[in-house]
Amino acid sequence: MIPLENLRRRARLLAELRRFFVERGFLEVETPLASSEVIPEQHIEPIALADGLHFLQASPELHHKRLLCAGAGALFEITRSFRGFERGPLHRPEFTIVEWYRPGDDLAAGMALLDELLQSLLGLPAAKRTSYREAFQRTLAIDPHTVPIEQLCTLAAPLLGHPDEAELASWDRDDVLNALLSLAIEAGLGASGPELLYHYPATQAALARTALDGHGVEVAERFELYLRGIELANGYDELTDEVVLRTRLEEVNRRRVLQGSSSLPLPERLLSAMAKGRLPACTGVALGFDRLAMVAVEAREITEVVAFADS
């Protein structure tokens, strides 16, 4: 078991976090841990139950958005989430997630609320805002939105152990950008304090809206919070167009099949609610609470902040 003082600090963090949202008028909700529907993601494998009909949820997102469609307003949840084949210093197949949505917020407001939360819980300074472009320019001296993929592959090859040309040719642009971000850039993010990375490539929008940035480039209205090289949270200025979302999820399933994974059922009840135009403009954020607890107690691994790491 973890040191009891870490357990006590974790409990205080949970109480402070809950108070933060309640004081700002958020409704605390509880949603199913298992459902017959999921939101397909290319690199996240949901855990199927023995009945073959239900999946442990990787995020409460689809249920939260159904509540938003019903008019619930600002809401949050502290819950367990599950992802298959994830285990390491920063990953476990079962983990605690904090997720929240507030209608009326855009990208800037979503980042501001997340920043305010970190300052309130951990006494941290205000987070630095860094665009995805600026992060790549700072570390690799390239514009990730416009640089030729051949140059990206040249930069990535030594970091990936010099894969052969056939393997590199099988990677698409986002594969190479993700590798460069993970292997060359992430370790320096949030080195001197919290850092919000925003405006990812439009092809990495997932469930976020896209918009033109100040350079006239279409980018994803999404952001991630880093501290000491660790990603703590992921946020979207949420996509509200059901047709576009369905197209994106179908493309995710196509890519899953190409990489040898199974196609996943679409969240038809959510898509149906969105088709009626009921999902309000909002920003949503998912925060890894175990990682937050790691930062609070200056731990190096998640096993130091969960009660039973051997389970």
Tab-separated table of C-alpha atoms in Angstrom:
chain	number	residue	atom	x	y	z
A	1	MET	CA	0.000	0.000	0.000
A	2	ILE	CA	1.039	3.616	-0.494
A	3	PRO	CA	2.250	5.750	2.431
A	4	LEU	CA	-0.802	6.827	4.412
A	5	GLU	CA	0.223	10.486	4.216
A	6	ASN	CA	-0.029	10.267	0.412
A	7	LEU	CA	-3.500	8.773	0.839
A	8	ARG	CA	-4.500	11.623	3.155
A	9	ARG	CA	-3.154	14.235	0.713
A	10	ARG	CA	-5.086	12.557	-2.087
A	11	ALA	CA	-8.283	12.721	-0.012
A	12	ARG	CA	-7.753	16.432	0.724
A	13	LEU	CA	-7.233	17.099	-2.975
A	14	LEU	CA	-10.502	15.362	-3.809
A	15	ALA	CA	-12.383	17.450	-1.242
A	16	GLU	CA	-10.788	20.689	-2.480
A	17	LEU	CA	-11.509	19.815	-6.095
A	18	ARG	CA	-15.157	19.052	-5.367
A	19	ARG	CA	-15.508	22.333	-3.479
A	20	PHE	CA	-13.937	24.261	-6.375
A	21	PHE	CA	-16.617	23.133	-8.816
A	22	VAL	CA	-19.567	23.330	-6.443
A	23	GLU	CA	-18.668	26.922	-5.535
A	24	ARG	CA	-18.791	27.776	-9.255
A	25	GLY	CA	-22.260	26.336	-9.752
A	26	PHE	CA	-21.331	23.021	-11.376
A	27	LEU	CA	-23.662	20.056	-10.913
A	28	GLU	CA	-21.926	16.881	-9.739
A	29	VAL	CA	-23.172	13.844	-11.660
A	30	GLU	CA	-22.653	10.080	-11.709
A	31	THR	CA	-22.686	8.195	-15.002
A	32	PRO	CA	-22.373	4.500	-15.937
A	33	LEU	CA	-19.003	2.787	-15.725
A	34	ALA	CA	-20.158	0.298	-18.379
A	35	SER	CA	-22.188	0.941	-21.517
A	36	SER	CA	-23.051	-0.688	-24.818
A	37	GLU	CA	-21.682	2.384	-26.611
A	38	VAL	CA	-18.275	4.038	-26.666
A	39	ILE	CA	-16.575	6.913	-28.425
A	40	PRO	CA	-14.101	5.168	-30.758
A	41	GLU	CA	-10.505	6.356	-30.480
A	42	GLN	CA	-7.653	5.102	-32.620
A	43	HIS	CA	-5.095	4.584	-29.859
A	44	ILE	CA	-7.332	3.777	-26.878
A	45	GLU	CA	-8.603	0.233	-26.430
A	46	PRO	CA	-11.804	-0.102	-24.398
A	47	ILE	CA	-12.180	-3.121	-22.094
A	48	ALA	CA	-15.093	-5.339	-23.154
A	49	LEU	CA	-17.170	-7.139	-20.529
A	50	ALA	CA	-17.779	-10.884	-20.660
A	51	ASP	CA	-21.279	-10.436	-22.118
A	52	GLY	CA	-19.726	-9.032	-25.290
A	53	LEU	CA	-22.299	-6.241	-25.283
A	54	HIS	CA	-20.851	-3.697	-22.885
A	55	PHE	CA	-17.577	-1.818	-22.445
A	56	LEU	CA	-15.976	-0.253	-19.402
A	57	GLN	CA	-15.869	3.439	-20.199
A	58	ALA	CA	-12.570	5.156	-21.039
A	59	SER	CA	-14.239	8.485	-20.246
A	60	PRO	CA	-17.680	9.683	-19.093
A	61	GLU	CA	-17.780	12.012	-22.115
A	62	LEU	CA	-20.635	10.529	-24.097
A	63	HIS	CA	-22.898	10.446	-21.033
A	64	HIS	CA	-21.938	13.981	-20.032
A	65	LYS	CA	-22.809	15.267	-23.476
A	66	ARG	CA	-26.177	13.521	-23.376
A	67	LEU	CA	-26.828	15.353	-20.094
A	68	LEU	CA	-25.759	18.621	-21.707
A	69	CYS	CA	-28.191	17.950	-24.549
A	70	ALA	CA	-30.915	17.530	-21.922
A	71	GLY	CA	-30.138	20.969	-20.473
A	72	ALA	CA	-28.100	19.974	-17.377
A	73	GLY	CA	-25.819	22.997	-17.655
A	74	ALA	CA	-22.323	23.088	-16.160
A	75	LEU	CA	-21.445	19.669	-14.738
A	76	PHE	CA	-18.531	17.648	-13.407
A	77	GLU	CA	-17.761	14.098	-12.325
A	78	ILE	CA	-15.028	12.345	-10.366
A	79	THR	CA	-15.054	8.738	-11.471
A	80	ARG	CA	-13.098	5.655	-12.490
A	81	SER	CA	-12.121	5.103	-16.110
A	82	PHE	CA	-10.644	2.084	-17.852
A	83	ARG	CA	-8.291	1.581	-20.790
A	84	GLY	CA	-6.859	-1.707	-21.949
A	85	PHE	CA	-3.129	-2.413	-22.317
A	86	GLU	CA	-2.045	0.734	-20.454
A	87	ARG	CA	0.480	0.224	-17.688
A	88	GLY	CA	3.614	2.169	-16.758
A	89	PRO	CA	4.887	4.951	-14.496
A	90	LEU	CA	2.103	7.267	-15.730
A	91	HIS	CA	-0.503	4.740	-16.872
A	92	ARG	CA	-2.802	2.151	-15.322
A	93	PRO	CA	-5.726	0.289	-16.912
A	94	GLU	CA	-7.983	1.627	-14.109
A	95	PHE	CA	-7.581	5.240	-13.038
A	96	THR	CA	-9.420	8.210	-11.569
A	97	ILE	CA	-10.570	10.903	-13.971
A	98	VAL	CA	-12.145	14.285	-13.335
A	99	GLU	CA	-14.202	15.542	-16.260
A	100	TRP	CA	-16.230	18.731	-16.588
A	101	TYR	CA	-18.175	20.783	-19.147
A	102	ARG	CA	-19.428	24.363	-19.010
A	103	PRO	CA	-21.800	25.724	-21.682
A	104	GLY	CA	-20.798	29.087	-23.097
A	105	ASP	CA	-17.047	28.579	-22.654
A	106	ASP	CA	-14.710	28.773	-25.643
A	107	LEU	CA	-11.060	27.711	-25.903
A	108	ALA	CA	-9.753	30.690	-23.924
A	109	ALA	CA	-12.348	30.293	-21.158
A	110	GLY	CA	-11.708	26.554	-20.947
A	111	MET	CA	-7.973	27.099	-20.516
A	112	ALA	CA	-8.576	29.847	-17.964
A	113	LEU	CA	-10.795	27.626	-15.782
A	114	LEU	CA	-8.292	24.761	-15.876
A	115	ASP	CA	-5.501	27.187	-14.990
A	116	GLU	CA	-7.570	28.561	-12.109
A	117	LEU	CA	-8.179	25.025	-10.811
A	118	LEU	CA	-4.455	24.209	-10.729
A	119	GLN	CA	-3.662	27.455	-8.980
A	120	SER	CA	-6.387	26.778	-6.399
A	121	LEU	CA	-5.455	23.152	-5.695
A	122	LEU	CA	-1.670	23.293	-5.817
A	123	GLY	CA	-0.799	26.958	-5.373
A	124	LEU	CA	0.888	26.989	-8.765
A	125	PRO	CA	1.657	30.132	-10.788
A	126	ALA	CA	-0.464	31.006	-13.808
A	127	ALA	CA	0.088	28.632	-16.708
A	128	LYS	CA	2.090	29.683	-19.728
A	129	ARG	CA	0.170	29.518	-23.032
A	130	THR	CA	2.123	27.966	-25.906
A	131	SER	CA	0.721	27.113	-29.312
A	132	TYR	CA	1.548	23.751	-30.880
A	133	ARG	CA	3.408	25.698	-33.581
A	134	GLU	CA	5.479	27.603	-31.011
A	135	ALA	CA	6.449	24.396	-29.193
A	136	PHE	CA	7.796	22.826	-32.396
A	137	GLN	CA	9.550	26.025	-33.447
A	138	ARG	CA	11.163	26.364	-30.006
A	139	THR	CA	12.535	22.807	-29.925
A	140	LEU	CA	12.905	21.731	-33.552
A	141	ALA	CA	12.861	25.040	-35.478
A	142	ILE	CA	10.032	23.899	-37.777
A	143	ASP	CA	6.412	24.865	-38.378
A	144	PRO	CA	4.534	21.575	-37.811
A	145	HIS	CA	1.563	22.766	-39.858
A	146	THR	CA	3.502	23.411	-43.051
A	147	VAL	CA	6.806	21.506	-42.982
A	148	PRO	CA	7.037	18.692	-45.597
A	149	ILE	CA	6.511	15.211	-44.195
A	150	GLU	CA	9.892	14.163	-45.595
A	151	GLN	CA	11.577	16.646	-43.268
A	152	LEU	CA	9.475	15.412	-40.354
A	153	CYS	CA	10.588	11.847	-41.065
A	154	THR	CA	14.239	12.925	-41.203
A	155	LEU	CA	13.883	14.496	-37.762
A	156	ALA	CA	11.991	11.531	-36.331
A	157	ALA	CA	14.176	8.715	-37.710
A	158	PRO	CA	17.001	8.897	-35.123
A	159	LEU	CA	14.474	9.191	-32.285
A	160	LEU	CA	12.729	6.035	-33.519
A	161	GLY	CA	15.887	3.968	-33.875
A	162	HIS	CA	16.312	4.614	-37.603
A	163	PRO	CA	13.414	2.533	-38.945
A	164	ASP	CA	13.698	1.392	-42.536
A	165	GLU	CA	12.132	3.395	-45.340
A	166	ALA	CA	9.206	0.998	-45.718
A	167	GLU	CA	8.217	1.447	-42.084
A	168	LEU	CA	8.516	5.221	-42.229
A	169	ALA	CA	6.489	5.269	-45.448
A	170	SER	CA	3.641	3.520	-43.610
A	171	TRP	CA	3.359	6.413	-41.146
A	172	ASP	CA	1.106	9.348	-41.877
A	173	ARG	CA	1.835	12.954	-40.945
A	174	ASP	CA	0.098	12.765	-37.569
A	175	ASP	CA	2.012	9.603	-36.637
A	176	VAL	CA	5.303	11.424	-37.171
A	177	LEU	CA	4.141	14.608	-35.406
A	178	ASN	CA	2.975	12.565	-32.411
A	179	ALA	CA	6.330	10.792	-32.257
A	180	LEU	CA	8.216	14.094	-32.353
A	181	LEU	CA	5.976	15.615	-29.700
A	182	SER	CA	6.388	12.591	-27.425
A	183	LEU	CA	10.108	12.005	-27.906
A	184	ALA	CA	11.553	15.469	-28.514
A	185	ILE	CA	9.195	18.082	-27.063
A	186	GLU	CA	7.050	16.819	-24.163
A	187	ALA	CA	9.893	16.485	-21.661
A	188	GLY	CA	10.458	20.244	-21.842
A	189	LEU	CA	6.818	21.270	-21.526
A	190	GLY	CA	5.932	22.763	-18.155
A	191	ALA	CA	9.549	22.605	-16.991
A	192	SER	CA	9.338	25.843	-14.990
A	193	GLY	CA	5.591	25.826	-14.234
A	194	PRO	CA	2.282	24.783	-15.791
A	195	GLU	CA	2.124	25.120	-19.582
A	196	LEU	CA	-0.963	24.950	-21.782
A	197	LEU	CA	-0.337	23.647	-25.297
A	198	TYR	CA	-3.097	24.627	-27.734
A	199	HIS	CA	-4.076	24.757	-31.442
A	200	TYR	CA	-3.107	21.255	-32.499
A	201	PRO	CA	-3.272	20.312	-36.205
A	202	ALA	CA	-6.844	20.142	-37.524
A	203	THR	CA	-6.283	16.460	-38.350
A	204	GLN	CA	-5.896	15.863	-34.593
A	205	ALA	CA	-9.127	17.611	-33.644
A	206	ALA	CA	-10.822	14.420	-32.371
A	207	LEU	CA	-14.034	15.827	-30.795
A	208	ALA	CA	-12.969	19.480	-30.920
A	209	ARG	CA	-14.052	22.265	-33.251
A	210	THR	CA	-11.607	23.592	-35.827
A	211	ALA	CA	-10.912	27.240	-36.647
A	212	LEU	CA	-8.395	29.413	-38.475
A	213	ASP	CA	-5.466	30.617	-36.370
A	214	GLY	CA	-3.663	33.929	-36.735
A	215	HIS	CA	-1.631	32.496	-39.616
A	216	GLY	CA	-4.679	31.476	-41.625
A	217	VAL	CA	-4.125	27.769	-40.881
A	218	GLU	CA	-6.991	25.521	-39.827
A	219	VAL	CA	-6.243	24.199	-36.344
A	220	ALA	CA	-8.010	22.164	-33.680
A	221	GLU	CA	-9.555	24.123	-30.817
A	222	ARG	CA	-8.075	21.760	-28.239
A	223	PHE	CA	-5.508	22.126	-25.467
A	224	GLU	CA	-3.425	20.042	-23.083
A	225	LEU	CA	-1.909	20.984	-19.742
A	226	TYR	CA	1.661	19.941	-18.964
A	227	LEU	CA	3.732	20.178	-15.820
A	228	ARG	CA	7.314	18.875	-15.585
A	229	GLY	CA	6.853	17.043	-18.872
A	230	ILE	CA	3.718	15.228	-17.666
A	231	GLU	CA	0.387	15.691	-19.429
A	232	LEU	CA	-2.233	16.332	-16.744
A	233	ALA	CA	-5.345	17.314	-18.698
A	234	ASN	CA	-6.864	17.424	-22.160
A	235	GLY	CA	-9.560	19.886	-23.233
A	236	TYR	CA	-11.738	20.685	-26.250
A	237	ASP	CA	-13.858	23.541	-27.448
A	238	GLU	CA	-16.433	20.894	-28.228
A	239	LEU	CA	-17.664	19.988	-31.691
A	240	THR	CA	-21.472	20.297	-31.770
A	241	ASP	CA	-22.106	19.204	-35.382
A	242	GLU	CA	-23.445	15.624	-35.414
A	243	VAL	CA	-22.706	15.069	-39.112
A	244	VAL	CA	-19.049	16.050	-38.767
A	245	LEU	CA	-18.679	14.000	-35.575
A	246	ARG	CA	-20.154	10.897	-37.197
A	247	THR	CA	-17.770	11.279	-40.136
A	248	ARG	CA	-14.787	11.601	-37.807
A	249	LEU	CA	-15.778	8.553	-35.739
A	250	GLU	CA	-16.300	6.456	-38.871
A	251	GLU	CA	-12.804	7.473	-39.990
A	252	VAL	CA	-11.416	6.439	-36.587
A	253	ASN	CA	-13.003	3.003	-36.995
A	254	ARG	CA	-11.539	2.720	-40.487
A	255	ARG	CA	-8.076	3.459	-39.111
A	256	ARG	CA	-8.577	1.019	-36.234
A	257	VAL	CA	-9.324	-1.779	-38.688
A	258	LEU	CA	-6.268	-0.883	-40.792
A	259	GLN	CA	-4.025	-1.155	-37.712
A	260	GLY	CA	-5.494	-4.535	-36.762
A	261	SER	CA	-7.943	-3.400	-34.071
A	262	SER	CA	-11.684	-3.963	-34.077
A	263	SER	CA	-14.301	-1.485	-35.191
A	264	LEU	CA	-16.307	-0.103	-32.266
A	265	PRO	CA	-20.016	0.756	-31.950
A	266	LEU	CA	-20.794	4.432	-32.432
A	267	PRO	CA	-22.528	6.419	-29.669
A	268	GLU	CA	-25.841	6.540	-31.538
A	269	ARG	CA	-27.861	7.945	-28.639
A	270	LEU	CA	-25.472	10.877	-28.324
A	271	LEU	CA	-25.415	11.428	-32.080
A	272	SER	CA	-29.215	11.362	-32.141
A	273	ALA	CA	-29.400	14.010	-29.408
A	274	MET	CA	-26.850	16.160	-31.232
A	275	ALA	CA	-28.754	15.790	-34.498
A	276	LYS	CA	-31.644	17.590	-32.849
A	277	GLY	CA	-29.329	20.543	-32.237
A	278	ARG	CA	-29.349	20.270	-28.475
A	279	LEU	CA	-25.631	20.136	-27.589
A	280	PRO	CA	-24.759	23.677	-26.486
A	281	ALA	CA	-21.484	25.355	-27.374
A	282	CYS	CA	-19.166	24.425	-24.512
A	283	THR	CA	-15.671	23.463	-23.480
A	284	GLY	CA	-14.907	20.133	-21.831
A	285	VAL	CA	-11.816	18.996	-19.934
A	286	ALA	CA	-10.594	15.611	-18.693
A	287	LEU	CA	-8.035	15.688	-15.883
A	288	GLY	CA	-6.009	12.685	-14.769
A	289	PHE	CA	-6.487	12.859	-11.009
A	290	ASP	CA	-3.809	10.264	-10.209
A	291	ARG	CA	-1.250	12.369	-12.073
A	292	LEU	CA	-2.440	15.466	-10.235
A	293	ALA	CA	-1.869	13.625	-6.953
A	294	MET	CA	1.612	12.663	-8.164
A	295	VAL	CA	2.455	16.334	-8.643
A	296	ALA	CA	1.015	17.226	-5.241
A	297	VAL	CA	3.229	14.743	-3.346
A	298	GLU	CA	6.169	14.936	-5.774
A	299	ALA	CA	5.857	11.260	-6.692
A	300	ARG	CA	7.576	9.708	-9.697
A	301	GLU	CA	5.035	6.972	-10.426
A	302	ILE	CA	1.281	6.517	-10.153
A	303	THR	CA	1.852	3.540	-7.864
A	304	GLU	CA	2.891	6.015	-5.156
A	305	VAL	CA	-0.545	7.690	-5.060
A	306	VAL	CA	-3.048	4.817	-5.449
A	307	ALA	CA	-4.022	2.735	-2.439
A	308	PHE	CA	-3.513	-0.682	-4.014
A	309	ALA	CA	-0.948	-0.622	-6.794
A	310	ASP	CA	-0.728	-4.405	-6.870
A	311	SER	CA	-4.353	-4.895	-7.965
